[in-house]
Short mmCIF file of C-alpha atoms in Angstrom, two decimals:
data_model
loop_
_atom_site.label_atom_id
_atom_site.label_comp_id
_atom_site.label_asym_id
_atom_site.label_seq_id
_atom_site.Cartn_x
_atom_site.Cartn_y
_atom_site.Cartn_z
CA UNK A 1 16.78 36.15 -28.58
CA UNK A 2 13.02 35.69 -27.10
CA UNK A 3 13.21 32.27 -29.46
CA UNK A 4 16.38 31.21 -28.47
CA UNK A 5 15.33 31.26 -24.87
CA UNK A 6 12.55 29.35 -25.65
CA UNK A 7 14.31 26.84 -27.32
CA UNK A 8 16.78 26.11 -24.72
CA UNK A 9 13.94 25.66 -22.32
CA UNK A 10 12.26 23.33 -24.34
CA UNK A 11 15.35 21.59 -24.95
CA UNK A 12 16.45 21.28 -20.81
CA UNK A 13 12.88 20.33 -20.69
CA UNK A 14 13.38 17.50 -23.38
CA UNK A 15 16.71 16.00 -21.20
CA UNK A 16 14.94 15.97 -18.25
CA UNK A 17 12.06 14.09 -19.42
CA UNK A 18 14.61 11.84 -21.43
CA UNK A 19 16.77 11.28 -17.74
CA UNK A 20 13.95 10.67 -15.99
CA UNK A 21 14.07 7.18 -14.04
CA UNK A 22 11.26 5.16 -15.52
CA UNK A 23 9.23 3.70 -12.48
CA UNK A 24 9.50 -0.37 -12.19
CA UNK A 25 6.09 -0.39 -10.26
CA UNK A 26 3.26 1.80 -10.76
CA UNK A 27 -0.38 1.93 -8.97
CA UNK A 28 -3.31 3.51 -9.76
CA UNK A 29 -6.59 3.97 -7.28
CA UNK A 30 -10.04 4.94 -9.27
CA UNK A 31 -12.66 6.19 -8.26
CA UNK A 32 -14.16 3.04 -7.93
CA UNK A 33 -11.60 2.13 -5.21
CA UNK A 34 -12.13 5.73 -3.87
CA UNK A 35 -16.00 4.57 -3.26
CA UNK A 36 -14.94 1.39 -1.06
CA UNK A 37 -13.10 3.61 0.91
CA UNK A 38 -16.06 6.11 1.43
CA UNK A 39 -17.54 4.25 3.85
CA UNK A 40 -14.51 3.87 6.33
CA UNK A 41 -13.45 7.31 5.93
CA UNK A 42 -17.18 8.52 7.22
CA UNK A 43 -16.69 6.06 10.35
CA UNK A 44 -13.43 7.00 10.75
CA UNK A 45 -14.22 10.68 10.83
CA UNK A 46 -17.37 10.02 12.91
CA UNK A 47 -14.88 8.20 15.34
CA UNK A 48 -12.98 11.38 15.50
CA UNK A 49 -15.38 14.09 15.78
CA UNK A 50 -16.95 11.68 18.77
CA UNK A 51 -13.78 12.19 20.50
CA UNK A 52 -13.96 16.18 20.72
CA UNK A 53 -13.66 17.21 23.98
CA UNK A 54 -15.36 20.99 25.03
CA UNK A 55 -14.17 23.21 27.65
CA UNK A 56 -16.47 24.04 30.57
CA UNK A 57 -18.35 26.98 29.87
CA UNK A 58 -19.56 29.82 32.11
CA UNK A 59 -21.45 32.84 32.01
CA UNK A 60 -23.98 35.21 33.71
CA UNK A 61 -26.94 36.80 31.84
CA UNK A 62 -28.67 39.75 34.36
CA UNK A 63 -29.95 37.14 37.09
CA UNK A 64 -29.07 33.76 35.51
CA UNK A 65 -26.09 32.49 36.13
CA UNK A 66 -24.90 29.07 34.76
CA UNK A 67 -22.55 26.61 33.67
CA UNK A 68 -22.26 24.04 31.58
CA UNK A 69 -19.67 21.07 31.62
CA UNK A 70 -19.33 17.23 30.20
CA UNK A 71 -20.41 17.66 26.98
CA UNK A 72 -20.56 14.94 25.07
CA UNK A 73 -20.81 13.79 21.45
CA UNK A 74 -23.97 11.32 21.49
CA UNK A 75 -25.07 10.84 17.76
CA UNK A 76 -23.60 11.68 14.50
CA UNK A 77 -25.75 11.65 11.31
CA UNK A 78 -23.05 12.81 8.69
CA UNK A 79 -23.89 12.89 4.59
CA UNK A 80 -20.44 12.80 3.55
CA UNK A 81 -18.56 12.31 0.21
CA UNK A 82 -15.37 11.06 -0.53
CA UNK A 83 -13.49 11.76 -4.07
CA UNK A 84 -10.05 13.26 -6.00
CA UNK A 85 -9.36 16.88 -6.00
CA UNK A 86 -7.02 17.59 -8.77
CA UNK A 87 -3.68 18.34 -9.03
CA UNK A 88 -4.25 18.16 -5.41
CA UNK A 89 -5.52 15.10 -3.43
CA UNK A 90 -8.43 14.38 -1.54
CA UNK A 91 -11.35 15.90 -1.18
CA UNK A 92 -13.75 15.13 2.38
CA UNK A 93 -16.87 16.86 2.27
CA UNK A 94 -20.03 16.65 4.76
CA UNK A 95 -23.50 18.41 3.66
CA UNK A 96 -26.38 19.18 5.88
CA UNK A 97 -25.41 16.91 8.37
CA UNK A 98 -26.32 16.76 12.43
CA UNK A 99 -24.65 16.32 15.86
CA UNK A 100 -26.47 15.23 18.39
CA UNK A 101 -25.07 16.27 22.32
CA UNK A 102 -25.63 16.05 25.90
CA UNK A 103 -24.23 17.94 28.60
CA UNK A 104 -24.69 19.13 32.30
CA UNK A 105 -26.07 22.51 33.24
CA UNK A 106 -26.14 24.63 36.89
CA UNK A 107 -28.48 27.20 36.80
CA UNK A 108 -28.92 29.97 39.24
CA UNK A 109 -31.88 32.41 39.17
CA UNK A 110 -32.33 34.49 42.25
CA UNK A 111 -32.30 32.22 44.68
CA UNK A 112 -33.78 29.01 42.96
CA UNK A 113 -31.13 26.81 41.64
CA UNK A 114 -31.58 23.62 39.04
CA UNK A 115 -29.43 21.35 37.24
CA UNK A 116 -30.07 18.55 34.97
CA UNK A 117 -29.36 17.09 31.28
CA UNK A 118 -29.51 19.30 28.15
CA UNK A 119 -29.90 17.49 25.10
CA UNK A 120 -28.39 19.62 22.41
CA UNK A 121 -28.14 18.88 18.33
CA UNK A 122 -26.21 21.10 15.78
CA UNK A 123 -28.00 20.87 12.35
CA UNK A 124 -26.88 22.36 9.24
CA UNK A 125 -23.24 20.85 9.48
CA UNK A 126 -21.02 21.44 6.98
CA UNK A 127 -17.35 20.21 6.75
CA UNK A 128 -15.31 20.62 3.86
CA UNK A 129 -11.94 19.43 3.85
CA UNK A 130 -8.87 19.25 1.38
CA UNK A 131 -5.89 16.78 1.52
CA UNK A 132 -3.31 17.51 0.05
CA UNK A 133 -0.53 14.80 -1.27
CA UNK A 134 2.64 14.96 -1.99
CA UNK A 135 6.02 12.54 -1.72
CA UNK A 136 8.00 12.87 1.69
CA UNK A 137 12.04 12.86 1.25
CA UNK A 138 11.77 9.01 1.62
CA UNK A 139 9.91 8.57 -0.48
CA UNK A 140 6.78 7.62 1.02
CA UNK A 141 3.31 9.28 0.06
CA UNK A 142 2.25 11.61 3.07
CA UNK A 143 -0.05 14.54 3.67
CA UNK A 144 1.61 17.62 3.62
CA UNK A 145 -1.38 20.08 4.45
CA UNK A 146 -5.01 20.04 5.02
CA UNK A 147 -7.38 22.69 3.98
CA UNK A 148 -10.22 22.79 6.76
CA UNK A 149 -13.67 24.56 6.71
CA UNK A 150 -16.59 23.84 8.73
CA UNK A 151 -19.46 25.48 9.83
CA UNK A 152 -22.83 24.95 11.57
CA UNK A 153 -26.01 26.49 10.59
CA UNK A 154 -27.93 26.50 13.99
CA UNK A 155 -28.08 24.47 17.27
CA UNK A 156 -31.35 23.57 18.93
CA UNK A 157 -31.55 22.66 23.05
CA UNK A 158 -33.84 20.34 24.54
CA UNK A 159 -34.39 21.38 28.63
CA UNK A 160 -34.77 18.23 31.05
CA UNK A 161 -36.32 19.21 34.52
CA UNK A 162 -38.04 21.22 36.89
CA UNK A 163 -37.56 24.63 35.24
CA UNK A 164 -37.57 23.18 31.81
CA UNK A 165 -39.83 25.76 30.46
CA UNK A 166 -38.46 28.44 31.87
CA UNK A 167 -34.77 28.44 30.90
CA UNK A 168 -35.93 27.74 27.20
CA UNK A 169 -36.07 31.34 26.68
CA UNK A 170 -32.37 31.67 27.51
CA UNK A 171 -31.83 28.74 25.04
CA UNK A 172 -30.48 30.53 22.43
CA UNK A 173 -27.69 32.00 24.45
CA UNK A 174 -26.56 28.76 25.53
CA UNK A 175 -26.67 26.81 22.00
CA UNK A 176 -25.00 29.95 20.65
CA UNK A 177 -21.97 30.06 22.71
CA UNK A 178 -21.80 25.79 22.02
CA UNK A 179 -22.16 26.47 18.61
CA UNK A 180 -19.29 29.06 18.34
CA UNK A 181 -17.16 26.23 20.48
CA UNK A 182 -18.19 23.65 18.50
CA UNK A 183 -16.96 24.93 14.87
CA UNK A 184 -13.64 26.06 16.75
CA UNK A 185 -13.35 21.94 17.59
CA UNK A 186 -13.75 20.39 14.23
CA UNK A 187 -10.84 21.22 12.03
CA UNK A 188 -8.46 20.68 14.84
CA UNK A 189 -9.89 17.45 15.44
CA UNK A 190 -9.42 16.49 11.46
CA UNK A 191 -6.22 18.03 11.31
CA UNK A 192 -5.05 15.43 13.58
CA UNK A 193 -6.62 12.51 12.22
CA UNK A 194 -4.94 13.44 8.96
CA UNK A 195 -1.47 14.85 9.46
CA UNK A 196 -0.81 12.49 12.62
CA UNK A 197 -3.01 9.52 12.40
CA UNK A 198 -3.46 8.71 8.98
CA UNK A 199 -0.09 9.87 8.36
CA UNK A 200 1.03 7.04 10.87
CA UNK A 201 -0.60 4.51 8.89
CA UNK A 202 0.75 5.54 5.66
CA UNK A 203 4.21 4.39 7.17
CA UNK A 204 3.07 1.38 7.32
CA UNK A 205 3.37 1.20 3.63
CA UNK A 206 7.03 -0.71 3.10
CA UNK A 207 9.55 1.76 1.14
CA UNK A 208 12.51 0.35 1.45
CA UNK A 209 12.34 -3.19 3.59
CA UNK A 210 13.88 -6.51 3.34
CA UNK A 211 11.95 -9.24 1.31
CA UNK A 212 13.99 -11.94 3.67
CA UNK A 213 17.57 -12.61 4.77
CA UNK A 214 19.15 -12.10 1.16
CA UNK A 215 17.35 -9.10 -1.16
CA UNK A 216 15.68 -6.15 -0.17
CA UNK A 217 12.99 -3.93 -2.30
CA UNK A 218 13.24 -0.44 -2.84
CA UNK A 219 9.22 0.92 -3.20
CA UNK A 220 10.22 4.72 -2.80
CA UNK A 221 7.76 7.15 -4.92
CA UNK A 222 10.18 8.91 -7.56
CA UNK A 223 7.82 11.80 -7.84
CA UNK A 224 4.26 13.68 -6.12
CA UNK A 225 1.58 11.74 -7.33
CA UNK A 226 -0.76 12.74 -9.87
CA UNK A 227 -4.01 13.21 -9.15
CA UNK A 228 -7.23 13.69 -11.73
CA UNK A 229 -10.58 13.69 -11.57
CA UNK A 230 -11.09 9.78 -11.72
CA UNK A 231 -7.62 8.38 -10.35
CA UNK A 232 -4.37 9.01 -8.37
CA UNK A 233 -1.38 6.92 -9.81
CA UNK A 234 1.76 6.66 -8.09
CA UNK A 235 5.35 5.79 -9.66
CA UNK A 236 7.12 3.31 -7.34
CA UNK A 237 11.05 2.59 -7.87
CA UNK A 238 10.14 -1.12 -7.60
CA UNK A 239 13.63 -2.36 -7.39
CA UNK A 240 15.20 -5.21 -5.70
CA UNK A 241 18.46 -4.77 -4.17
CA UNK A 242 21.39 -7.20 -2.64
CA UNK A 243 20.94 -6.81 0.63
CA UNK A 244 25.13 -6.97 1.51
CA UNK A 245 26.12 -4.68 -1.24
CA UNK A 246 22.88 -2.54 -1.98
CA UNK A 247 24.88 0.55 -4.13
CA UNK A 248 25.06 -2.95 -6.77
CA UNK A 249 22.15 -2.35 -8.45
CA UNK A 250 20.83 -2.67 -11.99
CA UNK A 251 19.90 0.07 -14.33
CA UNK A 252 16.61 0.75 -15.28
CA UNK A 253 16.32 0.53 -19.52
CA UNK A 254 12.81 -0.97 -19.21
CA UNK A 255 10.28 0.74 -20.75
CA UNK A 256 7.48 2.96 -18.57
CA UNK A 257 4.55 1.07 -17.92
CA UNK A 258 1.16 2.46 -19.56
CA UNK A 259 -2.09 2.73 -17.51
CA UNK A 260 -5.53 3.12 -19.34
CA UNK A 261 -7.69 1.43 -17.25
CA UNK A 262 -10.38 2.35 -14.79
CA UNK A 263 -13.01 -0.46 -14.26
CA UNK A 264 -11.38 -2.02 -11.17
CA UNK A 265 -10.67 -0.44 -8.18
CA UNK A 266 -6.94 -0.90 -8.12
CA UNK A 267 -3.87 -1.34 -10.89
CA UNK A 268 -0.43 -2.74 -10.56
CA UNK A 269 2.29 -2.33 -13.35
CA UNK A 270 5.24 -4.03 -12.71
CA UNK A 271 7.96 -3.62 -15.76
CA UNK A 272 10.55 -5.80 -17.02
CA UNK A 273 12.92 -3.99 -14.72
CA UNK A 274 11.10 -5.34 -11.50
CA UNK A 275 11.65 -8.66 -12.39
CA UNK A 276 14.90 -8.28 -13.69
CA UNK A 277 15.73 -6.92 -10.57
CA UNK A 278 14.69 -9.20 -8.22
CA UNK A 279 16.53 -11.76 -10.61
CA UNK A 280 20.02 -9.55 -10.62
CA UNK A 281 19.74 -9.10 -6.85
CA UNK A 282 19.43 -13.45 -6.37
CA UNK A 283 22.65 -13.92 -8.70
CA UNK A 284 24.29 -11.11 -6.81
CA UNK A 285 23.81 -12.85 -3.58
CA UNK A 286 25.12 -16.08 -4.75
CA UNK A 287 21.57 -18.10 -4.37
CA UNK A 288 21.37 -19.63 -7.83
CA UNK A 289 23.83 -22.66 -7.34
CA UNK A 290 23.07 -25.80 -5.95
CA UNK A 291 23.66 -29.38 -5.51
CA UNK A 292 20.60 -32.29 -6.17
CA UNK A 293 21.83 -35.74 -4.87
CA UNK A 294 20.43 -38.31 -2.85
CA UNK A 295 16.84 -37.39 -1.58
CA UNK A 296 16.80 -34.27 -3.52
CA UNK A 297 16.81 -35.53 -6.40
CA UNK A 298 13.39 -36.10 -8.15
CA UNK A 299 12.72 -39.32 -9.63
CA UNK A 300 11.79 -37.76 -12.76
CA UNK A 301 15.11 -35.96 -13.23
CA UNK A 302 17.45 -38.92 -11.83
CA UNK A 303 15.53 -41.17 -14.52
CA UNK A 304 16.48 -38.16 -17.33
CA UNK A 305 19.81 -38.20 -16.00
CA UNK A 306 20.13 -41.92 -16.42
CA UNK A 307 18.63 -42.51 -19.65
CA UNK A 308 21.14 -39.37 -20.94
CA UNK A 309 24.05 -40.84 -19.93
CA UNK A 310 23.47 -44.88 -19.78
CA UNK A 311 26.18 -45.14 -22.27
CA UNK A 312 29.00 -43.14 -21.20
CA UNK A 313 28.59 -44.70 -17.77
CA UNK A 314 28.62 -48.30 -19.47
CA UNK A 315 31.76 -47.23 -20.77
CA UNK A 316 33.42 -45.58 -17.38
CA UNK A 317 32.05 -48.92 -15.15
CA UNK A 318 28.55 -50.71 -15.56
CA UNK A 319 28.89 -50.91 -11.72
CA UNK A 320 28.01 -47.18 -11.76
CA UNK A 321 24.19 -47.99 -12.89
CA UNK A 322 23.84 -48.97 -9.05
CA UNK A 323 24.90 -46.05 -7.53
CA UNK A 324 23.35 -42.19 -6.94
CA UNK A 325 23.99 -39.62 -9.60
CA UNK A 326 24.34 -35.47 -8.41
CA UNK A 327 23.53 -32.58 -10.44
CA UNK A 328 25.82 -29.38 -9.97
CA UNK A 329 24.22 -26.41 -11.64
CA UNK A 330 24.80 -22.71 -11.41
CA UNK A 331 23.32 -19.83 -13.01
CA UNK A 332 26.28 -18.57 -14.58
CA UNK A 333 24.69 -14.43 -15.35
CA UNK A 334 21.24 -12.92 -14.27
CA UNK A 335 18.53 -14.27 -15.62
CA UNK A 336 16.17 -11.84 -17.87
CA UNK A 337 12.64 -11.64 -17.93
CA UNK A 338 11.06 -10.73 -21.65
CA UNK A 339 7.26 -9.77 -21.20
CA UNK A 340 5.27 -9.58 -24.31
CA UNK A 341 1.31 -9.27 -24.80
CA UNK A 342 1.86 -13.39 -25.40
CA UNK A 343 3.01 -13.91 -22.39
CA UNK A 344 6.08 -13.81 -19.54
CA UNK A 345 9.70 -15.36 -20.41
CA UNK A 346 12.90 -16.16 -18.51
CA UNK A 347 15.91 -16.24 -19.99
CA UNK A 348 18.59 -18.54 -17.73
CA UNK A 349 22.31 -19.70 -18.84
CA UNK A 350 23.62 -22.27 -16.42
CA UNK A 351 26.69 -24.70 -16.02
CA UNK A 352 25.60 -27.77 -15.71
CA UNK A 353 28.00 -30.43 -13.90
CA UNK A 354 26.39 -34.36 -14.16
CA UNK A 355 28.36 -37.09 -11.64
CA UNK A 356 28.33 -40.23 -10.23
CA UNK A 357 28.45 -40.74 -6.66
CA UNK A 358 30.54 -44.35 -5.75
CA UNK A 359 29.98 -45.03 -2.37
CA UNK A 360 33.90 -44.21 -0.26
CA UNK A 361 35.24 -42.97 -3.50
CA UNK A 362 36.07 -39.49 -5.38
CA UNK A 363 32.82 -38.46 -7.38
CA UNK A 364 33.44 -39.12 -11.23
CA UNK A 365 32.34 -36.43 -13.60
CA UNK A 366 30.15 -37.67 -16.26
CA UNK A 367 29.29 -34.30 -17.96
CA UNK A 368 30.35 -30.76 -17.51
CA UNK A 369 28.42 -28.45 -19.96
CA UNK A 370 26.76 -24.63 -20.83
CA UNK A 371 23.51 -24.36 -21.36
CA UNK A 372 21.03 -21.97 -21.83
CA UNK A 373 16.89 -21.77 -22.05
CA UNK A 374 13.49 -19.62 -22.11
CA UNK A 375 10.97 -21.08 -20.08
CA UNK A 376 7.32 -19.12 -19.77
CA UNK A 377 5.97 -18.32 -17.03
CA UNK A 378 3.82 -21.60 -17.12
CA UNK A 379 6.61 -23.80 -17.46
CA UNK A 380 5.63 -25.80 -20.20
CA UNK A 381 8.45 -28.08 -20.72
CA UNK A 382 10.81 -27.85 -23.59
CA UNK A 383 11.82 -30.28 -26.28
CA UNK A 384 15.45 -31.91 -26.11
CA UNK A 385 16.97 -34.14 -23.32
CA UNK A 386 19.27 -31.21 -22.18
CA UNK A 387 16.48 -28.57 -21.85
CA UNK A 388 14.13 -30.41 -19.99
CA UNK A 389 16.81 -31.23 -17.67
CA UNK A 390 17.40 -27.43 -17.33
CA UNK A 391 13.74 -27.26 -17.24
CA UNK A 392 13.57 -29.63 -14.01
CA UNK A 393 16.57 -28.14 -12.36
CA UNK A 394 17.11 -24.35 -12.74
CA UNK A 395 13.33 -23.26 -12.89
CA UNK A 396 12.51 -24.69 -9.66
CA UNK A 397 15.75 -23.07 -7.71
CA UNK A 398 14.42 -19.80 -9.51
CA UNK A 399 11.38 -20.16 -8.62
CA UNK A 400 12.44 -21.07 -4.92
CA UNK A 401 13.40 -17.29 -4.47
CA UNK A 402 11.12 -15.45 -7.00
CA UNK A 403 7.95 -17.23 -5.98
CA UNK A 404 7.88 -16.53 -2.24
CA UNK A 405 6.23 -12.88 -2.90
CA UNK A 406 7.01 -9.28 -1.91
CA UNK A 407 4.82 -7.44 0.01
CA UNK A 408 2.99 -4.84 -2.30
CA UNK A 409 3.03 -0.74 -1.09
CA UNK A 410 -0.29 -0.91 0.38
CA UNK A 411 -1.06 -0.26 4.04
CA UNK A 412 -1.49 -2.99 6.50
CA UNK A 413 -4.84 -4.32 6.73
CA UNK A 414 -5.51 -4.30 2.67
CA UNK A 415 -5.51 -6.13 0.74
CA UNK A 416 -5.78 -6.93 -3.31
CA UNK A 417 -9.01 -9.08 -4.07
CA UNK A 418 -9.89 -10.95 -7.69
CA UNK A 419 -7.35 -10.50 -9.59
CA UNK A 420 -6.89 -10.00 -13.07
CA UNK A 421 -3.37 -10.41 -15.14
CA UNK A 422 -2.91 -9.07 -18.71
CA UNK A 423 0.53 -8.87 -20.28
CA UNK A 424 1.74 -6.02 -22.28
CA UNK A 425 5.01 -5.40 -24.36
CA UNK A 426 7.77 -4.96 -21.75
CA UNK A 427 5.13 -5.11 -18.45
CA UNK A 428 2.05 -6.62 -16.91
CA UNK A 429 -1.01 -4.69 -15.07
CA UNK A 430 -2.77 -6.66 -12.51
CA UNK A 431 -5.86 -5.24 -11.97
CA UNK A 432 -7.95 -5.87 -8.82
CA UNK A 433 -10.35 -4.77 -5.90
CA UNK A 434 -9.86 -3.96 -2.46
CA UNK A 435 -10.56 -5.71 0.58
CA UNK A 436 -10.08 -4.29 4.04
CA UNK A 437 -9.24 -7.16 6.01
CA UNK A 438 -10.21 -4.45 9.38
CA UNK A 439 -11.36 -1.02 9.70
CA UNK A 440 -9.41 2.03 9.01
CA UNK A 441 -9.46 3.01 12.97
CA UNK A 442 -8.32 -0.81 14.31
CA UNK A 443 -5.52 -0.30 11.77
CA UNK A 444 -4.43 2.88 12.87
CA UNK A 445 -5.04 1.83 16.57
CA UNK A 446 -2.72 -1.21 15.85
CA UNK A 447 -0.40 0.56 14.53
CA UNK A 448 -0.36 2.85 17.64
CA UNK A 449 0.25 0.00 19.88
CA UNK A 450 2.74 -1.18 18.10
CA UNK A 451 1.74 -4.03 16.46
CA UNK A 452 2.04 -5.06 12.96
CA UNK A 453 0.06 -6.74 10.26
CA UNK A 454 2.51 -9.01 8.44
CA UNK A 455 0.11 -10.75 6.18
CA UNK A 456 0.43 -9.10 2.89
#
């Protein structure tokens, strides 16, 4: 019985696995990426933990009586490090770090009374912090939780004025009772800046957005992501979708892109299925039909056009050489895209209409044919009269949709730097660096406000 059960576990396991929905996009960060971003995390942390604001605080010691009030964060000196927690997220730690303050005291002592500036600094500080990822029921990569210590080892005072000397002896009660306030301000303070503001800028990553006026993309995580000691890879859906009858999608039979690499900062795998996709979604919405008379015809093609057909318009009228020939072509299924570690293909089948235009009179058909080609993804052109005038006709209306980009599910205000392409059976990984275009806090700020960064 005890194997049975075992079996059948390992079995619904097996289906699961096998049912799975393979991803279309996938994206891996290293920790070489994780380094770049070392350095804004610290400043945007410092910017946070500047921002703490401390109660006013007063108190009465036999006969001193005092208060304290605008304290402020002058200086931070953080030693921080930035890198993956497993299974987890990310970890934030600070070591042995100092905070410098300054704040306003009122003393009382019998009856002599001072105020003045106390410069404070907190040494020993120690923050360590946990983030922890997960995918939101959109589909967009969030932080669910943060796990917060922090702690400060001791806090020395500086006096300013004419009793300087004199209230140093009560220093230690004051820098005690800042202290105590002090720890109680920095989680809270990183709590926000991770569940609410960074959390705000991970929206900004697109999940499901139009690419213009015809096709959407669908870049919803399918699962948590996974998270090791030198990456975190995320599975996108990467599909593209009609945008006036989105439920008519196409099935993803591509195969799941494979990532091994770590020397850049950044990965991309985009499967056959993304492109396919994309294509599918164009033929859906009618785009790959057109008509190239007059002006838009290129000289090159109305030449292959001519030479083609010189004889059967001798035949029809010789008075046809003088006038303007049109080209009617539609893609007559979705194109396919066939990536191999050679290289990128398209596979196109078209109808292909060829007429004369006389000038006040009915067009006259001179051709009305099927055809079909592979171009690469370099458009080398093909041999034959026919292909190369499939060549000059269908790849650029392709290429008039396919070629204007998508925005990639980063955040505003990154971007991907020197890139590198290699092809694989049934995908391609574009590896890269990473180049913030502004800081982490301008983004966020932006993003407050309202503004977007459409430049991606």
């Amino acid at each position: 019985m005890g194997l049975l059960k075992v079996s059948v576990i390992f079995l619904l396991s097996l289906i699961t696995m096998t049912l799975a929905e393979p991803p279309g996009c996938k994206i891996r960060i290293t920790d070489r990426g994780l380094e770049m971003l070392k350095a804004e995390t610290k400043r945007f942390v410092e910017g946070e933990l500047s921002n703490i604001t401390m109660p006013e605080m007063r108190g009465k010691e036999g006969r001193f009586q005092y208060t304290i009030k605008d304290v402020k964060i002058t200086e931070l000196n953080l030693t921080s490090d930035l890198r993956f927690q497993p299974d987890v997220g990310l970890l934030f730690e600070v070591q042995n770090s100092s905070i410098t303050l300054n704040f306003q005291r009122r003393i009382l002592y019998w009856l002599f009374y001072d105020e003045g500036a106390i410069n404070a600094s907190a040494e020993g500080v120690n923050i360590f912090t946990v983030l922890h990822l997960i995918k939101d029921q959109d589909g967009r990569l969030k932080i669910s939780n943060i796990t917060c210590n922090a702690f400060i080892t001791k806090m020395r005072a500086r006096f300013s004025g004419t009793l300087g000397r004199v209230y140093d002896f009560i220093g230690t009660l004051l820098t005690t009772g800042m202290r105590f306030v002090l720890n109680k301000q920095i989680c809270p303070a990183l709590n926000h800046a991770a569940l609410v503001l960074v959390n705000q800028l991970l929206e900004t990553v697109p999940v499901r957005t139009e690419v213009n006026s015809y096709v959407g993309i669908d870049y919803s995580l399918l699962n948590d992501p996974v998270v090791t000691e030198t990456s975190l890879d995320m599975d996108f859906r990467g599909m593209f979708y009609d945008l006036k009858n989105e439920n008519d999608t196409l099935v993803n039979n591509a195969v799941n892109p494979v990532l091994r690499e770590y020397d850049r900062m950044v990965y991309l795998a985009l499967s056959e299925y993304f492109f396919d996709s994309g294509l599918y979604s164009y033929f859906k919405g009618g785009l790959f039909q057109t008509q190239i008379a007059n002006e838009r015809m290129p000289k090159d093609l109305e030449m292959l056009l001519r030479t083609t057909y010189l004889g059967k318009i001798m035949m029809l009228d010789p008075a046809f050489m003088e006038h303007p020939l049109s080209l009617e072509l539609e893609v007559t299924s979705p194109p396919r895209s066939t990536i191999k570690t050679s290289g990128a293909m398209v596979a196109v089948n078209c109808n292909v209409k060829v007429l004369v235009l006389p000038p006040g009179k009915p067009a006259v058909q001179l051709s009305s044919l099927t055809m079909e080609g592979n171009f690469n993804a370099e458009l080398i052109p093909l041999q034959g009269p026919l292909k190369t005038m499939l060549q000059i006709s269908a790849v650029p209306l392709i290429n008039n949709y396919i070629k204007r980009g998508v925005q990639i599910p980063l955040p505003d205000g990154m971007d991907f730097i020197e890139e590198v392409v290699e092809y694989h059976n049934g995908y391609i990984i574009v590896g890269a660096n990473l180049h913030f275009r502004t800081g982490l806090r301008e983004i966020i700020e932006r993003k407050l406000s309202g503004e977007t960064d459409n430049s991606v």
